[in-house]
């Protein structure tokens, strides 16, 4: 089903809570993982830094605002996301800088997704990071 924008935000927060819980359990058991999401700068850092010791590489994908919004509307998603209804909210969030790279003690790889990404080069850059000591 669907609800209003407040309902959609509440579901989104619950999804991220589950994401962090699963990441915590996997790392605690010695596993590894890749977290992918639209993390919000100024909010996500605390949850990510609270995870058990791990090696972090942040891959930040970016494009001009209009390209991002065009892609946002072109996605085929469940109607509960309310993408069309939340377009101006998303635009304001981009302009406010909420989707900039996170302030983490980690290697940052920035990608302009309007150009082809060299996957082999990205993989090599990601894997060349030394594990955190701790």
PDB file of N, CA, C and O in Angstrom, residues 86-113:
ATOM      1  N   UNK A  86       7.065  14.013  -4.307  1.00  0.00           N
ATOM      2  CA  UNK A  86       8.181  14.462  -3.475  1.00  0.00           C
ATOM      3  C   UNK A  86       9.293  15.133  -4.287  1.00  0.00           C
ATOM      4  O   UNK A  86      10.354  15.442  -3.752  1.00  0.00           O
ATOM      5  N   UNK A  87       9.046  15.412  -5.559  1.00  0.00           N
ATOM      6  CA  UNK A  87      10.078  15.981  -6.428  1.00  0.00           C
ATOM      7  C   UNK A  87      10.675  17.266  -5.867  1.00  0.00           C
ATOM      8  O   UNK A  87      11.890  17.417  -5.802  1.00  0.00           O
ATOM      9  N   UNK A  88       9.845  18.204  -5.438  1.00  0.00           N
ATOM     10  CA  UNK A  88      10.376  19.482  -4.933  1.00  0.00           C
ATOM     11  C   UNK A  88      11.130  19.298  -3.618  1.00  0.00           C
ATOM     12  O   UNK A  88      12.093  20.008  -3.352  1.00  0.00           O
ATOM     13  N   UNK A  89      10.704  18.342  -2.813  1.00  0.00           N
ATOM     14  CA  UNK A  89      11.417  18.014  -1.578  1.00  0.00           C
ATOM     15  C   UNK A  89      12.821  17.488  -1.911  1.00  0.00           C
ATOM     16  O   UNK A  89      13.811  17.868  -1.267  1.00  0.00           O
ATOM     17  N   UNK A  90      12.907  16.643  -2.929  1.00  0.00           N
ATOM     18  CA  UNK A  90      14.194  16.097  -3.345  1.00  0.00           C
ATOM     19  C   UNK A  90      15.077  17.205  -3.920  1.00  0.00           C
ATOM     20  O   UNK A  90      16.264  17.301  -3.601  1.00  0.00           O
ATOM     21  N   UNK A  91      14.500  18.068  -4.743  1.00  0.00           N
ATOM     22  CA  UNK A  91      15.251  19.192  -5.315  1.00  0.00           C
ATOM     23  C   UNK A  91      15.827  20.068  -4.187  1.00  0.00           C
ATOM     24  O   UNK A  91      17.001  20.435  -4.202  1.00  0.00           O
ATOM     25  N   UNK A  92      15.004  20.383  -3.198  1.00  0.00           N
ATOM     26  CA  UNK A  92      15.454  21.213  -2.075  1.00  0.00           C
ATOM     27  C   UNK A  92      16.562  20.511  -1.288  1.00  0.00           C
ATOM     28  O   UNK A  92      17.525  21.152  -0.841  1.00  0.00           O
ATOM     29  N   UNK A  93      16.447  19.209  -1.137  1.00  0.00           N
ATOM     30  CA  UNK A  93      17.449  18.436  -0.418  1.00  0.00           C
ATOM     31  C   UNK A  93      18.797  18.456  -1.145  1.00  0.00           C
ATOM     32  O   UNK A  93      19.853  18.607  -0.524  1.00  0.00           O
ATOM     33  N   UNK A  94      18.753  18.337  -2.473  1.00  0.00           N
ATOM     34  CA  UNK A  94      19.982  18.413  -3.271  1.00  0.00           C
ATOM     35  C   UNK A  94      20.607  19.795  -3.111  1.00  0.00           C
ATOM     36  O   UNK A  94      21.807  19.924  -2.856  1.00  0.00           O
ATOM     37  N   UNK A  95      19.799  20.827  -3.246  1.00  0.00           N
ATOM     38  CA  UNK A  95      20.310  22.199  -3.160  1.00  0.00           C
ATOM     39  C   UNK A  95      20.850  22.534  -1.775  1.00  0.00           C
ATOM     40  O   UNK A  95      21.739  23.364  -1.634  1.00  0.00           O
ATOM     41  N   UNK A  96      20.310  21.897  -0.748  1.00  0.00           N
ATOM     42  CA  UNK A  96      20.764  22.133   0.623  1.00  0.00           C
ATOM     43  C   UNK A  96      22.065  21.388   0.936  1.00  0.00           C
ATOM     44  O   UNK A  96      22.629  21.568   2.007  1.00  0.00           O
ATOM     45  N   UNK A  97      22.520  20.560   0.005  1.00  0.00           N
ATOM     46  CA  UNK A  97      23.768  19.830   0.207  1.00  0.00           C
ATOM     47  C   UNK A  97      23.634  18.581   1.045  1.00  0.00           C
ATOM     48  O   UNK A  97      24.630  18.037   1.518  1.00  0.00           O
ATOM     49  N   UNK A  98      22.430  18.091   1.208  1.00  0.00           N
ATOM     50  CA  UNK A  98      22.219  16.896   2.027  1.00  0.00           C
ATOM     51  C   UNK A  98      22.762  15.633   1.357  1.00  0.00           C
ATOM     52  O   UNK A  98      22.901  14.602   1.986  1.00  0.00           O
ATOM     53  N   UNK A  99      23.068  15.726   0.059  1.00  0.00           N
ATOM     54  CA  UNK A  99      23.531  14.543  -0.681  1.00  0.00           C
ATOM     55  C   UNK A  99      24.980  14.690  -1.127  1.00  0.00           C
ATOM     56  O   UNK A  99      25.394  14.101  -2.107  1.00  0.00           O
ATOM     57  N   UNK A 100      25.748  15.472  -0.383  1.00  0.00           N
ATOM     58  CA  UNK A 100      27.176  15.614  -0.657  1.00  0.00           C
ATOM     59  C   UNK A 100      27.897  14.401  -0.042  1.00  0.00           C
ATOM     60  O   UNK A 100      27.276  13.623   0.686  1.00  0.00           O
ATOM     61  N   UNK A 101      29.200  14.267  -0.305  1.00  0.00           N
ATOM     62  CA  UNK A 101      29.924  13.158   0.334  1.00  0.00           C
ATOM     63  C   UNK A 101      29.812  13.235   1.858  1.00  0.00           C
ATOM     64  O   UNK A 101      29.742  14.317   2.436  1.00  0.00           O
ATOM     65  N   UNK A 102      29.810  12.078   2.474  1.00  0.00           N
ATOM     66  CA  UNK A 102      29.726  12.011   3.928  1.00  0.00           C
ATOM     67  C   UNK A 102      31.062  12.388   4.548  1.00  0.00           C
ATOM     68  O   UNK A 102      32.121  12.140   3.963  1.00  0.00           O
ATOM     69  N   UNK A 103      31.014  12.965   5.733  1.00  0.00           N
ATOM     70  CA  UNK A 103      32.225  13.338   6.461  1.00  0.00           C
ATOM     71  C   UNK A 103      32.685  12.125   7.264  1.00  0.00           C
ATOM     72  O   UNK A 103      32.368  11.973   8.441  1.00  0.00           O
ATOM     73  N   UNK A 104      33.394  11.240   6.598  1.00  0.00           N
ATOM     74  CA  UNK A 104      33.885  10.008   7.212  1.00  0.00           C
ATOM     75  C   UNK A 104      35.405   9.967   7.154  1.00  0.00           C
ATOM     76  O   UNK A 104      36.004  10.536   6.245  1.00  0.00           O
ATOM     77  N   UNK A 105      36.005   9.260   8.095  1.00  0.00           N
ATOM     78  CA  UNK A 105      37.437   8.993   8.050  1.00  0.00           C
ATOM     79  C   UNK A 105      37.624   7.794   7.119  1.00  0.00           C
ATOM     80  O   UNK A 105      37.775   6.663   7.563  1.00  0.00           O
ATOM     81  N   UNK A 106      37.568   8.059   5.828  1.00  0.00           N
ATOM     82  CA  UNK A 106      37.606   6.986   4.846  1.00  0.00           C
ATOM     83  C   UNK A 106      38.102   7.532   3.524  1.00  0.00           C
ATOM     84  O   UNK A 106      38.009   8.733   3.258  1.00  0.00           O
ATOM     85  N   UNK A 107      38.596   6.631   2.704  1.00  0.00           N
ATOM     86  CA  UNK A 107      38.968   7.020   1.348  1.00  0.00           C
ATOM     87  C   UNK A 107      37.680   7.418   0.617  1.00  0.00           C
ATOM     88  O   UNK A 107      36.659   6.751   0.727  1.00  0.00           O
ATOM     89  N   UNK A 108      37.759   8.516  -0.130  1.00  0.00           N
ATOM     90  CA  UNK A 108      36.613   9.002  -0.901  1.00  0.00           C
ATOM     91  C   UNK A 108      36.948   8.915  -2.382  1.00  0.00           C
ATOM     92  O   UNK A 108      37.960   9.454  -2.830  1.00  0.00           O
ATOM     93  N   UNK A 109      36.086   8.238  -3.112  1.00  0.00           N
ATOM     94  CA  UNK A 109      36.197   8.156  -4.563  1.00  0.00           C
ATOM     95  C   UNK A 109      34.962   8.845  -5.128  1.00  0.00           C
ATOM     96  O   UNK A 109      33.838   8.426  -4.851  1.00  0.00           O
ATOM     97  N   UNK A 110      35.173   9.922  -5.884  1.00  0.00           N
ATOM     98  CA  UNK A 110      34.048  10.666  -6.455  1.00  0.00           C
ATOM     99  C   UNK A 110      33.914  10.336  -7.932  1.00  0.00           C
ATOM    100  O   UNK A 110      34.893  10.360  -8.674  1.00  0.00           O
ATOM    101  N   UNK A 111      32.676  10.027  -8.335  1.00  0.00           N
ATOM    102  CA  UNK A 111      32.399   9.677  -9.722  1.00  0.00           C
ATOM    103  C   UNK A 111      31.384  10.638 -10.329  1.00  0.00           C
ATOM    104  O   UNK A 111      30.349  10.911  -9.720  1.00  0.00           O
ATOM    105  N   UNK A 112      31.672  11.125 -11.509  1.00  0.00           N
ATOM    106  CA  UNK A 112      30.710  11.893 -12.298  1.00  0.00           C
ATOM    107  C   UNK A 112      29.986  10.881 -13.168  1.00  0.00           C
ATOM    108  O   UNK A 112      30.557  10.341 -14.117  1.00  0.00           O
ATOM    109  N   UNK A 113      28.743  10.597 -12.836  1.00  0.00           N
ATOM    110  CA  UNK A 113      28.015   9.533 -13.531  1.00  0.00           C
ATOM    111  C   UNK A 113      27.409   9.975 -14.862  1.00  0.00           C
ATOM    112  O   UNK A 113      26.669   9.220 -15.480  1.00  0.00           O
TER     113      UNK A 113
END
